[in-house]
Amino acid sequence: MCGIVGYIGPKEKKEILLEGLQELEYRGYDSAGIAVIEGDKLHNFKAVGKLENLREKTKNYASEGFGVSIGHTRWATHGKPTELNAHPHLGAYSYVVHNGIIENYQELKKELQEDGISFLSQTDTETIVHLFEKYHNAGATPFEAFQKTIERLEGAYATLLISEAAPETIFFAKNGSPMLIGFGAEDVYFASSDTPIIGKANEVYYLEDGEYGYVENSTVHLFDANGEKTFVKQPLIADKAMAQKDGYRFFMEKEIYEQSRVMGETMMGRVLEEGIVLDELEEGFFDGINAIKICACGTSYHSALTSAYLFERLAKVRCDVEIASEFRYKEPLLTKDTLFITISQSGETADTLEALKMAKRAGLKSLSICNVDNSSIVRESDTAILTRAGIEKGVASTKAFATQTMVLWMLALYVGQQKGTIDQPTLKQEIDAMLHTPKALVVTDALHAKLHRLSKRYLHGHGFFFIGRDIFYPLALEGALKLKEISYLHAEGYPAGEMKHGPIALADSELFTIALMPKTMHYDKIKSNVEELSARDATICAISPLPFDLADDFVQTTYSSHPMVEFFEMMVVTQLLALEISVRLGNDVDMPRNLAKSVTVE
Ligand code: G6P
């Protein structure tokens, strides 16, 4: 997730910006940059990679006197991590930094290009600065030009803009991406989270969606759709560790809560009313492709398993999935009409990378679904679709799984569209459901409190079985993996219909069954599977929108319109259950024993 800092005041600005960006390093980034205007002097520095590179480039520079300044750490989503794509982006006389995604940037870019403006970067952000200058050049005051610019933007943004046209002003706007204003004794700060301003500002105002304005001479002018407004500052909390986690106890918890928002970003510009648009795939990408093979490890393997149901059901394309470490040594038969997909959060998992190299040697077309641009797997693939989850810190993957699954679902629809194997009403139904998923991912206080309460009954026992059917089987595998990873309790995911072929022998009151019982997918079948377990005295925790009498514990879900919406809501329940059990057991939630976030060895 990108990071923003801004400063307006008399102090030395380079250090404030660099220190601020350093405090945002935990959010992950692949390039960074700053821009400063002091009087009529404009300075801009950018560097790829770590902040030390930017520090090195700016070592002979220090700002003097009053000025305005902005800085940014970038996590690539539109365009590679290069210096040209790093923020701040430059127009003819203005600079902009931005977090989020401008959904309609292509349309805006085309319009600006038709006006003769040339773009230096591949980013969506650059459109903001050119739009601003276009309106200003046409006679608008700088603030009017900024207002008009904001009105044109669709999507999510937190943005700061500085311009020689108003050298003592910072313009700001927020919609969907976080940003705050910090207040010191004689100066004003901006940041995308508290950490950069702790120790510098004493008070803070957290901008709301739709708010924008400008700061001039330490005075903040704040506007929304109804015009200028007043606002109330709050004292700033000073606990950096808490602030990094946005007030949550663990990164994993923060990441579970973030899922609703990042899912919106994953879909932005890709899920449209009329269909799925994936700019990453050139026209005809699926020509000659008759089958899909997916390789991945761990959680990514579970998203792959889920997608195999979707590719076959929705796109009518044969799809099989393999664990990368198994695939490598089985002497697989590969045919050139197969698209080879790798899925990886980190893009560095050694087994997945090697599987990809094997497929390439066999002449297969390759696509990766990944969270980290320019990672080894992305570089090695013919093309990549980024999941846009932002950096994931918790070792136990949550939002990466959610966004991978979403990208795969989109891809299944895209393949169906391209091949003409999906009909219009089905496509529409799927898209409607997709647009509902962010809602299904919202963690309510009531749900979290319920799982906290319930977790105390699941701290022992001789094992957990997570059971489900169809796409809820891979979700059961993932639920069990989450629990294993952070609670160290034994848990297995199993297809519900298969329990009677062996595992049911384990059933007694100390066997905990977490039953995924969606209304929209084989409800009666799974109900009888759970009844069989209940009859043998297994302890049942049922997750379902439909009340179930035989459950010892019951978590009632809210959505029952579409299997994938149910899938995502149940996913959140299993993540929170694992989290709460782990907390009660006193484990290190974010860094569980024996595990690593990225496994770069075989
Ligand atoms: C490790 C991590 C897992 C992850 C797996 C695959 O085992 O602990 O959380 O699912 O690697 O990682 P990838 O980055 O390729 O998705």
Coordinates of C-alpha atoms and ligand atoms in Angstrom, one line a residue:
M1 CA 0.0 0.0 0.0
C2 CA 1.5 3.4 -0.9
G3 CA 2.3 6.0 1.7
I4 CA 1.9 9.8 1.6
V5 CA 3.5 12.5 3.6
G6 CA 3.2 16.3 3.2
Y7 CA 4.5 19.3 5.1
I8 CA 3.9 23.0 4.9
G9 CA 5.8 25.3 7.3
P10 CA 9.2 26.9 8.1
K11 CA 11.2 23.8 9.1
E12 CA 13.7 21.9 7.0
K13 CA 11.5 19.8 4.7
K14 CA 13.7 17.1 3.3
E15 CA 14.3 15.5 6.7
I16 CA 10.6 15.7 7.7
L17 CA 9.6 14.0 4.5
L18 CA 12.3 11.3 4.6
E19 CA 11.6 10.6 8.3
G20 CA 7.9 10.4 7.5
L21 CA 8.4 8.0 4.6
Q22 CA 10.6 5.9 6.8
E23 CA 7.7 5.6 9.3
L24 CA 5.6 4.3 6.4
E25 CA 8.1 1.7 5.3
Y26 CA 6.1 -1.0 7.1
R27 CA 3.4 -0.6 4.5
G28 CA 5.7 -1.9 1.8
Y29 CA 6.9 0.0 -1.2
D30 CA 9.2 -0.4 -4.3
S31 CA 10.1 3.3 -5.0
A32 CA 9.9 6.7 -3.3
G33 CA 10.1 10.4 -4.1
I34 CA 9.7 13.9 -2.7
A35 CA 9.0 17.3 -4.2
V36 CA 9.5 20.7 -2.5
I37 CA 8.6 24.3 -3.5
E38 CA 10.3 27.2 -1.7
G39 CA 9.5 30.5 -3.2
D40 CA 10.2 30.0 -6.8
K41 CA 12.5 27.1 -6.3
L42 CA 11.2 23.6 -7.2
H43 CA 13.0 20.4 -6.2
N44 CA 12.1 16.9 -7.1
F45 CA 13.9 13.6 -6.3
K46 CA 12.9 10.0 -7.0
A47 CA 14.6 6.7 -6.5
V48 CA 13.7 3.0 -7.0
G49 CA 14.1 0.6 -4.2
K50 CA 14.8 1.4 -0.6
L51 CA 14.6 4.8 1.0
E52 CA 18.4 4.8 1.4
N53 CA 18.6 5.3 -2.4
L54 CA 16.4 8.4 -2.1
R55 CA 18.5 9.6 0.9
E56 CA 21.6 9.2 -1.2
K57 CA 20.2 11.2 -4.1
T58 CA 19.1 14.0 -1.8
K59 CA 22.2 14.1 0.4
N60 CA 23.4 17.5 -1.0
Y61 CA 20.0 19.1 -0.7
A62 CA 18.4 20.8 2.3
S63 CA 15.4 23.2 2.1
E64 CA 15.5 26.6 3.6
G65 CA 12.8 28.8 5.0
F66 CA 9.0 28.5 4.5
G67 CA 7.8 26.1 1.8
V68 CA 5.5 23.3 0.8
S69 CA 6.5 19.7 0.3
I70 CA 5.1 16.3 -0.5
G71 CA 6.5 12.8 -0.4
H72 CA 5.4 9.2 -1.4
T73 CA 6.3 5.6 -1.1
R74 CA 4.9 3.6 -4.0
W75 CA 3.6 0.0 -4.2
A76 CA 3.2 -0.6 -7.9
T77 CA -0.3 -1.3 -9.2
H78 CA -0.4 0.5 -12.6
G79 CA 3.1 0.3 -14.2
K80 CA 6.3 -1.2 -13.1
P81 CA 8.4 0.0 -10.2
T82 CA 10.6 2.5 -12.1
E83 CA 11.8 6.0 -11.4
L84 CA 9.4 7.4 -14.0
N85 CA 6.5 5.7 -12.4
A86 CA 7.5 6.8 -8.9
H87 CA 5.6 9.7 -7.4
P88 CA 5.5 12.8 -7.2
H89 CA 4.3 13.1 -10.7
L90 CA 5.2 16.2 -12.6
G91 CA 3.1 18.4 -14.9
A92 CA 4.6 21.6 -16.4
Y93 CA 4.7 23.4 -13.0
S94 CA 2.9 21.2 -10.4
Y95 CA 3.5 17.9 -8.6
V96 CA 1.1 15.3 -7.3
V97 CA 1.2 12.3 -5.0
H98 CA -1.7 9.8 -4.8
N99 CA -2.7 6.6 -3.0
G100 CA -5.6 4.5 -4.4
I101 CA -6.7 3.9 -7.9
I102 CA -8.3 6.3 -10.4
E103 CA -10.8 4.0 -12.0
N104 CA -11.5 6.2 -15.1
Y105 CA -7.8 7.1 -15.7
Q106 CA -7.7 5.7 -19.2
E107 CA -10.6 7.8 -20.4
L108 CA -9.0 10.9 -18.7
K109 CA -5.6 10.1 -20.2
K110 CA -7.1 9.8 -23.7
E111 CA -8.8 13.1 -23.3
L112 CA -5.6 14.8 -22.2
Q113 CA -3.5 13.1 -24.9
E114 CA -6.0 14.5 -27.5
D115 CA -5.3 17.9 -26.0
G116 CA -1.6 17.3 -26.9
I117 CA -0.4 16.4 -23.4
S118 CA 2.3 13.7 -23.3
F119 CA 2.6 11.3 -20.4
L120 CA 5.9 10.3 -18.8
S121 CA 4.6 7.4 -16.7
Q122 CA 2.3 4.5 -17.0
T123 CA 0.4 5.4 -13.8
D124 CA -3.2 6.5 -13.3
T125 CA -1.9 9.2 -10.9
E126 CA -0.3 11.3 -13.6
T127 CA -3.7 12.2 -15.0
I128 CA -4.4 14.3 -11.8
V129 CA -1.6 16.7 -12.3
H130 CA -2.3 17.2 -16.1
L131 CA -6.0 17.7 -15.4
F132 CA -5.2 20.4 -12.8
E133 CA -2.9 22.2 -15.2
K134 CA -5.4 22.0 -18.0
Y135 CA -8.1 23.7 -15.9
H136 CA -5.6 26.3 -14.5
N137 CA -4.3 27.1 -18.0
A138 CA -7.9 27.6 -19.1
G139 CA -8.2 30.4 -16.6
A140 CA -9.4 28.8 -13.4
T141 CA -7.8 29.8 -10.1
P142 CA -5.5 27.1 -8.6
F143 CA -8.2 26.1 -6.1
E144 CA -11.0 26.0 -8.8
A145 CA -8.7 24.0 -11.0
F146 CA -8.1 21.5 -8.2
Q147 CA -11.9 21.3 -7.4
K148 CA -12.7 20.7 -11.1
T149 CA -10.0 18.0 -11.2
I150 CA -11.4 16.2 -8.1
E151 CA -14.9 16.3 -9.6
R152 CA -13.6 14.3 -12.6
L153 CA -11.9 11.5 -10.6
E154 CA -13.7 8.2 -10.1
G155 CA -12.3 5.5 -7.8
A156 CA -10.3 5.8 -4.7
Y157 CA -7.8 8.4 -3.8
A158 CA -5.9 10.3 -1.2
T159 CA -3.9 13.0 -3.0
L160 CA -1.8 16.0 -2.4
L161 CA -0.9 18.6 -5.0
I162 CA 1.6 21.5 -5.0
S163 CA 2.1 24.0 -7.8
E164 CA 4.2 26.9 -8.7
A165 CA 0.8 28.5 -9.5
A166 CA 0.2 28.7 -5.7
P167 CA 3.7 28.2 -4.2
E168 CA 2.5 28.6 -0.6
T169 CA -0.4 26.1 -0.7
I170 CA -1.0 22.4 -0.5
F171 CA -4.1 21.1 -2.1
F172 CA -5.6 17.8 -0.7
A173 CA -8.5 15.5 -1.3
K174 CA -9.6 12.1 0.1
N175 CA -12.0 9.5 -1.1
G176 CA -11.7 5.9 -0.2
S177 CA -8.0 5.9 0.8
P178 CA -7.0 7.1 4.2
M179 CA -5.4 10.5 4.9
L180 CA -5.1 12.8 7.9
I181 CA -4.0 16.3 8.7
G182 CA -1.6 16.8 11.6
F183 CA -1.2 20.1 13.4
G184 CA 2.0 21.4 15.0
A185 CA 2.6 24.7 16.7
E186 CA 3.4 26.6 13.5
D187 CA 3.0 24.0 10.7
V188 CA 0.7 21.5 9.1
Y189 CA 1.4 17.9 8.1
F190 CA -0.3 15.3 6.0
A191 CA 0.1 11.6 6.1
S192 CA -1.7 8.4 5.1
S193 CA -1.5 7.1 8.7
D194 CA -0.5 8.4 12.1
T195 CA 3.0 7.1 12.3
P196 CA 4.8 9.8 10.3
I197 CA 3.4 12.6 12.4
I198 CA 3.8 11.1 15.9
G199 CA 6.3 13.3 17.8
K200 CA 5.8 16.1 15.3
A201 CA 2.2 17.1 15.4
N202 CA 0.0 17.3 18.6
E203 CA -3.4 17.2 17.1
V204 CA -4.9 15.5 14.1
Y205 CA -8.0 15.5 11.9
Y206 CA -8.9 12.3 10.0
L207 CA -10.3 13.3 6.6
E208 CA -13.6 11.8 5.6
D209 CA -14.5 10.5 2.1
G210 CA -15.4 13.3 -0.2
E211 CA -13.5 16.0 1.7
Y212 CA -10.9 18.2 0.0
G213 CA -9.4 21.6 0.4
Y214 CA -6.2 23.5 0.7
V215 CA -3.8 24.8 3.4
E216 CA -2.4 28.3 3.2
N217 CA -0.3 30.0 5.9
S218 CA -1.0 27.1 8.3
T219 CA -4.8 27.5 7.9
V220 CA -6.7 24.6 6.6
H221 CA -9.7 25.3 4.4
L222 CA -11.9 22.2 4.3
F223 CA -14.7 21.5 1.9
D224 CA -17.2 18.8 1.0
A225 CA -20.1 18.5 -1.5
N226 CA -21.9 21.2 0.6
G227 CA -19.1 23.8 0.6
E228 CA -16.6 24.9 3.2
K229 CA -17.0 23.4 6.6
T230 CA -15.6 23.5 10.1
F231 CA -13.9 20.5 11.7
V232 CA -12.8 19.3 15.1
K233 CA -9.2 18.3 15.8
Q234 CA -8.4 15.4 18.1
P235 CA -5.3 14.8 20.3
L236 CA -2.9 12.5 18.5
I237 CA -2.1 9.1 20.1
A238 CA 1.6 8.6 20.5
D239 CA 2.0 4.8 20.3
K240 CA 3.8 4.0 17.1
A241 CA 3.4 0.2 17.3
M242 CA -0.4 0.7 17.7
A243 CA -0.5 3.3 15.0
Q244 CA 1.3 1.0 12.5
K245 CA -1.5 -1.5 13.1
D246 CA -4.1 1.2 12.8
G247 CA -5.1 0.5 16.4
Y248 CA -5.5 -3.3 15.9
R249 CA -3.7 -5.7 18.1
F250 CA -2.0 -7.6 15.3
F251 CA -1.3 -7.1 11.6
M252 CA -3.3 -10.2 10.8
E253 CA -6.3 -8.6 12.6
K254 CA -5.8 -5.4 10.7
E255 CA -5.5 -7.3 7.4
I256 CA -8.8 -9.2 8.1
Y257 CA -10.5 -5.9 8.6
E258 CA -9.0 -4.4 5.5
Q259 CA -10.4 -7.1 3.2
S260 CA -13.6 -5.2 2.5
R261 CA -11.7 -2.2 1.3
V262 CA -8.9 -3.9 -0.7
M263 CA -11.5 -6.0 -2.5
G264 CA -12.9 -2.8 -3.8
E265 CA -9.5 -1.9 -5.1
T266 CA -9.0 -5.4 -6.7
M267 CA -12.2 -4.9 -8.7
M268 CA -11.6 -1.2 -9.6
G269 CA -11.6 -0.6 -13.3
R270 CA -11.9 -4.4 -13.9
V271 CA -15.5 -5.3 -12.8
L272 CA -17.8 -3.2 -14.9
E273 CA -21.6 -3.5 -15.3
E274 CA -21.2 -4.8 -18.8
G275 CA -18.4 -7.2 -18.1
I276 CA -14.9 -7.9 -16.9
V277 CA -12.0 -5.8 -18.3
L278 CA -8.5 -7.0 -17.8
D279 CA -6.1 -4.6 -19.4
E280 CA -3.2 -6.9 -18.5
L281 CA -4.3 -9.5 -21.1
E282 CA -3.8 -8.6 -24.7
E283 CA -6.6 -9.2 -27.2
G284 CA -6.6 -12.8 -28.2
F285 CA -4.7 -14.0 -25.1
F286 CA -7.0 -17.0 -24.8
D287 CA -6.9 -17.9 -28.5
G288 CA -5.8 -21.5 -28.8
I289 CA -6.1 -22.2 -25.1
N290 CA -8.3 -25.2 -24.2
A291 CA -7.2 -25.9 -20.7
I292 CA -5.8 -24.2 -17.6
K293 CA -3.2 -25.7 -15.2
I294 CA -2.6 -23.8 -11.9
C295 CA 0.4 -24.3 -9.6
A296 CA 0.8 -22.7 -6.2
C297 CA 1.7 -23.4 -2.5
G298 CA -0.1 -23.0 0.8
T299 CA -2.9 -20.5 0.9
S300 CA -2.4 -19.6 -2.7
Y301 CA -3.0 -23.3 -3.6
H302 CA -6.4 -23.0 -1.8
S303 CA -7.4 -20.0 -3.9
A304 CA -6.4 -22.0 -7.0
L305 CA -8.5 -25.0 -5.9
T306 CA -11.5 -22.7 -5.5
S307 CA -11.0 -21.3 -9.0
A308 CA -11.0 -24.7 -10.6
Y309 CA -14.7 -25.0 -9.8
L310 CA -15.2 -21.6 -11.3
F311 CA -13.2 -22.1 -14.5
E312 CA -15.1 -25.3 -15.3
R313 CA -18.5 -24.1 -14.2
L314 CA -18.5 -20.6 -15.5
A315 CA -16.1 -20.6 -18.4
K316 CA -16.4 -24.3 -19.4
V317 CA -12.7 -24.6 -19.6
R318 CA -10.9 -27.6 -18.1
C319 CA -8.8 -26.6 -15.1
D320 CA -6.5 -28.6 -12.9
V321 CA -4.5 -27.5 -9.9
E322 CA -1.3 -28.9 -8.5
I323 CA 0.8 -28.2 -5.5
A324 CA 4.0 -26.7 -7.0
S325 CA 6.4 -28.9 -5.1
E326 CA 4.6 -32.0 -6.4
F327 CA 4.2 -30.8 -9.9
R328 CA 8.0 -30.3 -10.3
Y329 CA 9.0 -33.9 -9.8
K330 CA 6.2 -35.8 -11.4
E331 CA 7.3 -35.5 -15.0
P332 CA 4.1 -33.8 -16.0
L333 CA 2.6 -34.1 -19.5
L334 CA 2.2 -30.5 -20.8
T335 CA 0.5 -29.5 -24.0
K336 CA 0.7 -26.1 -25.6
D337 CA -3.0 -25.5 -25.6
T338 CA -2.8 -25.2 -21.8
L339 CA -2.4 -21.8 -20.0
F340 CA -0.1 -22.2 -17.1
I341 CA -1.2 -20.0 -14.1
T342 CA 0.9 -19.5 -11.0
I343 CA -0.5 -17.9 -7.9
S344 CA 1.7 -16.4 -5.3
Q345 CA 1.3 -13.6 -2.7
S346 CA 5.0 -12.9 -2.6
G347 CA 6.0 -13.8 -6.1
E348 CA 9.1 -15.4 -4.6
T349 CA 8.1 -18.9 -3.5
A350 CA 10.8 -21.2 -4.8
D351 CA 8.6 -24.2 -5.7
T352 CA 6.1 -22.1 -7.6
L353 CA 8.8 -20.2 -9.5
E354 CA 10.5 -23.4 -10.5
A355 CA 7.2 -24.9 -11.7
L356 CA 6.7 -21.8 -13.8
K357 CA 10.2 -22.2 -15.4
M358 CA 9.4 -25.8 -16.2
A359 CA 6.2 -24.9 -17.9
K360 CA 7.9 -22.2 -19.9
R361 CA 10.6 -24.6 -21.0
A362 CA 7.8 -26.8 -22.3
G363 CA 6.5 -23.8 -24.4
L364 CA 3.4 -23.0 -22.4
K365 CA 1.9 -19.6 -22.2
S366 CA 2.1 -18.3 -18.6
L367 CA 0.1 -15.9 -16.4
S368 CA 0.8 -15.1 -12.8
I369 CA -1.6 -13.8 -10.2
C370 CA 0.5 -12.0 -7.6
N371 CA 0.6 -9.3 -5.0
V372 CA 4.1 -8.0 -5.6
D373 CA 4.9 -6.4 -8.9
N374 CA 8.4 -7.0 -10.3
S375 CA 8.7 -10.1 -8.1
S376 CA 10.5 -13.1 -9.6
I377 CA 7.3 -14.8 -10.6
V378 CA 5.8 -11.7 -12.2
R379 CA 9.1 -11.1 -14.1
E380 CA 9.2 -14.7 -15.3
S381 CA 5.6 -14.9 -16.5
D382 CA 4.4 -13.8 -19.9
T383 CA 1.9 -11.6 -18.1
A384 CA 0.6 -10.9 -14.6
I385 CA -2.5 -9.7 -12.9
L386 CA -1.8 -8.0 -9.6
T387 CA -4.1 -8.6 -6.7
R388 CA -3.7 -5.1 -5.2
A389 CA -4.0 -6.3 -1.6
G390 CA -1.2 -4.1 -0.4
I391 CA 1.6 -5.5 1.7
E392 CA 0.6 -8.4 3.9
K393 CA 2.5 -8.6 7.1
G394 CA 0.8 -11.3 9.1
V395 CA 2.5 -14.7 8.2
A396 CA -1.0 -16.2 8.1
S397 CA -2.4 -15.0 4.8
T398 CA -5.8 -13.4 4.8
K399 CA -6.4 -10.5 2.4
A400 CA -4.0 -12.0 -0.1
F401 CA -6.2 -15.1 -0.3
A402 CA -9.4 -13.0 -0.6
T403 CA -8.0 -10.9 -3.4
Q404 CA -6.4 -13.9 -5.3
T405 CA -9.8 -15.7 -5.2
M406 CA -11.5 -12.5 -6.5
V407 CA -9.0 -12.2 -9.4
L408 CA -9.5 -15.8 -10.3
W409 CA -13.3 -15.4 -10.2
M410 CA -12.9 -12.4 -12.5
L411 CA -10.6 -14.3 -14.8
A412 CA -13.1 -17.2 -15.0
L413 CA -15.8 -14.7 -16.2
Y414 CA -13.3 -13.1 -18.5
V415 CA -12.4 -16.4 -20.2
G416 CA -16.2 -17.1 -20.5
Q417 CA -16.7 -13.8 -22.2
Q418 CA -13.7 -14.3 -24.5
K419 CA -14.7 -17.8 -25.5
G420 CA -18.4 -17.0 -25.6
T421 CA -19.1 -19.8 -23.1
I422 CA -20.9 -17.7 -20.6
D423 CA -24.4 -16.3 -21.3
Q424 CA -25.3 -12.7 -20.6
P425 CA -27.8 -13.4 -17.6
T426 CA -25.2 -15.5 -15.8
L427 CA -22.5 -12.9 -16.4
K428 CA -24.7 -10.2 -15.0
Q429 CA -25.6 -12.3 -12.0
E430 CA -21.9 -13.0 -11.2
I431 CA -21.0 -9.3 -11.6
D432 CA -23.8 -8.3 -9.3
A433 CA -22.6 -10.8 -6.7
M434 CA -19.0 -9.5 -7.1
L435 CA -20.0 -6.0 -6.4
H436 CA -21.7 -7.3 -3.2
T437 CA -18.6 -9.0 -1.8
P438 CA -17.0 -5.9 -0.1
K439 CA -20.2 -5.8 2.0
A440 CA -19.9 -9.4 2.9
L441 CA -16.3 -8.8 4.1
V442 CA -17.1 -6.2 6.6
V443 CA -16.3 -7.3 10.2
T444 CA -19.1 -6.2 12.5
D445 CA -18.4 -5.7 16.2
A446 CA -21.1 -8.3 16.9
L447 CA -19.5 -11.0 14.8
H448 CA -16.0 -10.4 16.2
A449 CA -17.4 -10.4 19.8
K450 CA -19.3 -13.7 19.1
L451 CA -16.1 -15.4 17.8
H452 CA -14.2 -14.1 20.7
R453 CA -16.7 -15.6 23.1
L454 CA -17.0 -18.9 21.2
S455 CA -13.3 -19.4 20.9
K456 CA -12.8 -20.3 24.5
R457 CA -14.6 -23.6 23.9
Y458 CA -12.1 -24.6 21.2
L459 CA -8.7 -24.5 22.9
H460 CA -8.2 -28.3 23.3
G461 CA -9.7 -31.4 21.8
H462 CA -8.0 -34.0 19.6
G463 CA -8.6 -32.2 16.4
F464 CA -10.6 -30.0 14.2
F465 CA -12.3 -31.0 10.9
F466 CA -13.4 -28.1 8.7
I467 CA -15.9 -29.5 6.2
G468 CA -17.5 -28.1 3.1
R469 CA -18.6 -29.1 -0.4
D470 CA -17.8 -27.7 -3.8
I471 CA -16.0 -24.3 -3.4
F472 CA -16.5 -24.6 0.3
Y473 CA -14.2 -27.6 0.4
P474 CA -11.1 -25.4 -0.5
L475 CA -12.4 -22.9 2.0
A476 CA -12.5 -25.6 4.6
L477 CA -8.9 -26.4 3.7
E478 CA -8.0 -22.8 4.1
G479 CA -9.9 -22.4 7.4
A480 CA -8.0 -25.4 8.8
L481 CA -4.7 -24.1 7.5
K482 CA -5.3 -20.7 9.2
L483 CA -6.1 -22.5 12.5
K484 CA -3.1 -24.8 12.3
E485 CA -0.7 -21.9 11.4
I486 CA -1.5 -19.7 14.4
S487 CA -3.0 -22.0 17.1
Y488 CA -0.7 -25.0 16.6
L489 CA -3.8 -27.2 17.0
H490 CA -4.3 -30.1 14.6
A491 CA -6.9 -29.2 12.0
E492 CA -7.9 -30.7 8.7
G493 CA -10.0 -29.6 5.8
Y494 CA -12.2 -32.3 4.3
P495 CA -14.9 -32.6 1.6
A496 CA -18.0 -33.1 3.8
G497 CA -19.2 -36.0 1.7
E498 CA -15.9 -37.9 2.3
M499 CA -16.1 -37.9 6.1
K500 CA -18.0 -41.2 6.1
H501 CA -15.1 -42.9 4.2
G502 CA -12.7 -42.9 7.1
P503 CA -12.5 -39.7 9.3
I504 CA -15.9 -40.3 10.9
A505 CA -14.1 -43.0 12.9
L506 CA -12.5 -40.2 14.9
A507 CA -15.9 -38.7 15.9
D508 CA -16.5 -38.1 19.6
S509 CA -17.2 -35.1 21.7
E510 CA -13.6 -34.0 21.6
L511 CA -13.6 -33.9 17.8
F512 CA -14.5 -30.4 16.7
T513 CA -16.2 -29.9 13.4
I514 CA -16.5 -26.5 11.8
A515 CA -19.2 -27.0 9.2
L516 CA -19.5 -24.6 6.3
M517 CA -23.2 -24.8 5.4
P518 CA -24.1 -22.3 2.7
K519 CA -27.7 -21.9 1.7
T520 CA -26.9 -21.6 -2.0
M521 CA -24.7 -24.7 -2.4
H522 CA -25.8 -28.3 -1.7
Y523 CA -27.3 -27.3 1.7
D524 CA -29.3 -30.5 2.2
K525 CA -26.3 -32.7 1.3
I526 CA -24.0 -31.0 3.8
K527 CA -26.8 -31.0 6.4
S528 CA -27.0 -34.8 6.3
N529 CA -23.1 -35.0 6.5
V530 CA -23.2 -32.9 9.6
E531 CA -26.1 -34.9 11.1
E532 CA -24.0 -38.0 10.7
L533 CA -21.3 -36.4 12.7
S534 CA -23.6 -35.1 15.3
A535 CA -25.2 -38.6 15.8
R536 CA -21.7 -39.7 16.8
D537 CA -21.4 -37.0 19.4
A538 CA -18.9 -34.8 17.5
T539 CA -18.9 -31.2 18.7
I540 CA -20.3 -29.1 15.9
C541 CA -19.8 -25.4 15.2
A542 CA -22.0 -24.6 12.2
I543 CA -21.6 -21.6 10.0
S544 CA -24.7 -20.9 8.0
P545 CA -27.3 -18.4 7.2
L546 CA -29.9 -21.0 8.1
P547 CA -30.4 -22.0 11.8
F548 CA -29.3 -25.5 12.5
D549 CA -30.7 -27.2 15.6
L550 CA -28.0 -29.9 15.9
A551 CA -25.1 -27.4 16.2
D552 CA -23.4 -27.0 19.6
D553 CA -22.4 -23.6 18.4
F554 CA -23.9 -21.6 15.6
V555 CA -22.5 -18.6 13.7
Q556 CA -25.3 -17.1 11.6
T557 CA -24.1 -15.5 8.4
T558 CA -26.0 -12.7 6.7
Y559 CA -25.7 -13.2 3.0
S560 CA -27.4 -16.0 1.1
S561 CA -27.8 -14.7 -2.4
H562 CA -24.8 -16.2 -4.2
P563 CA -22.3 -18.9 -3.3
M564 CA -19.2 -16.7 -3.7
V565 CA -20.7 -14.0 -1.5
E566 CA -21.4 -16.7 1.1
F567 CA -17.9 -18.0 0.5
F568 CA -16.3 -14.6 1.4
E569 CA -18.4 -14.1 4.4
M570 CA -17.6 -17.5 5.8
M571 CA -13.9 -17.0 5.0
V572 CA -14.0 -14.0 7.4
V573 CA -15.6 -16.1 10.1
T574 CA -12.9 -18.8 9.9
Q575 CA -10.2 -16.2 9.9
L576 CA -11.5 -14.6 13.1
L577 CA -12.1 -17.9 14.8
A578 CA -8.4 -18.9 14.2
L579 CA -7.3 -15.4 15.3
E580 CA -9.3 -15.5 18.6
I581 CA -8.2 -19.1 19.4
S582 CA -4.6 -18.1 18.8
V583 CA -4.9 -15.0 21.0
R584 CA -6.4 -17.1 23.9
L585 CA -3.6 -19.6 23.6
G586 CA -1.1 -16.8 23.9
N587 CA 0.6 -17.4 20.6
D588 CA 2.4 -15.0 18.4
V589 CA -0.3 -14.3 15.9
D590 CA 1.7 -12.4 13.4
M591 CA 4.9 -14.5 13.5
P592 CA 3.9 -18.1 14.3
R593 CA 6.6 -20.5 15.2
N594 CA 8.4 -22.4 12.4
L595 CA 6.8 -20.4 9.6
A596 CA 8.1 -17.8 7.2
K597 CA 6.1 -15.3 5.1
S598 CA 8.0 -16.1 2.0
V599 CA 9.6 -19.4 1.4
T600 CA 12.4 -19.0 -1.1
V601 CA 14.0 -22.4 -0.6
E602 CA 12.8 -25.7 -1.9
Ligands
G6P1 C1 4.5 -19.8 3.0 C2 3.5 -18.9 3.8 C3 2.1 -19.1 3.4 C4 1.9 -19.0 1.9 C5 2.9 -19.8 1.1 C6 2.8 -19.5 -0.4 O1 4.3 -21.1 3.4 O2 3.7 -19.1 5.2 O3 1.2 -18.2 4.1 O4 0.6 -19.3 1.6 O5 4.2 -19.6 1.5 O6 3.3 -18.2 -0.5 P1 3.0 -17.3 -1.8 O7 3.8 -16.0 -1.5 O8 3.6 -18.0 -3.0 O9 1.6 -17.1 -1.9

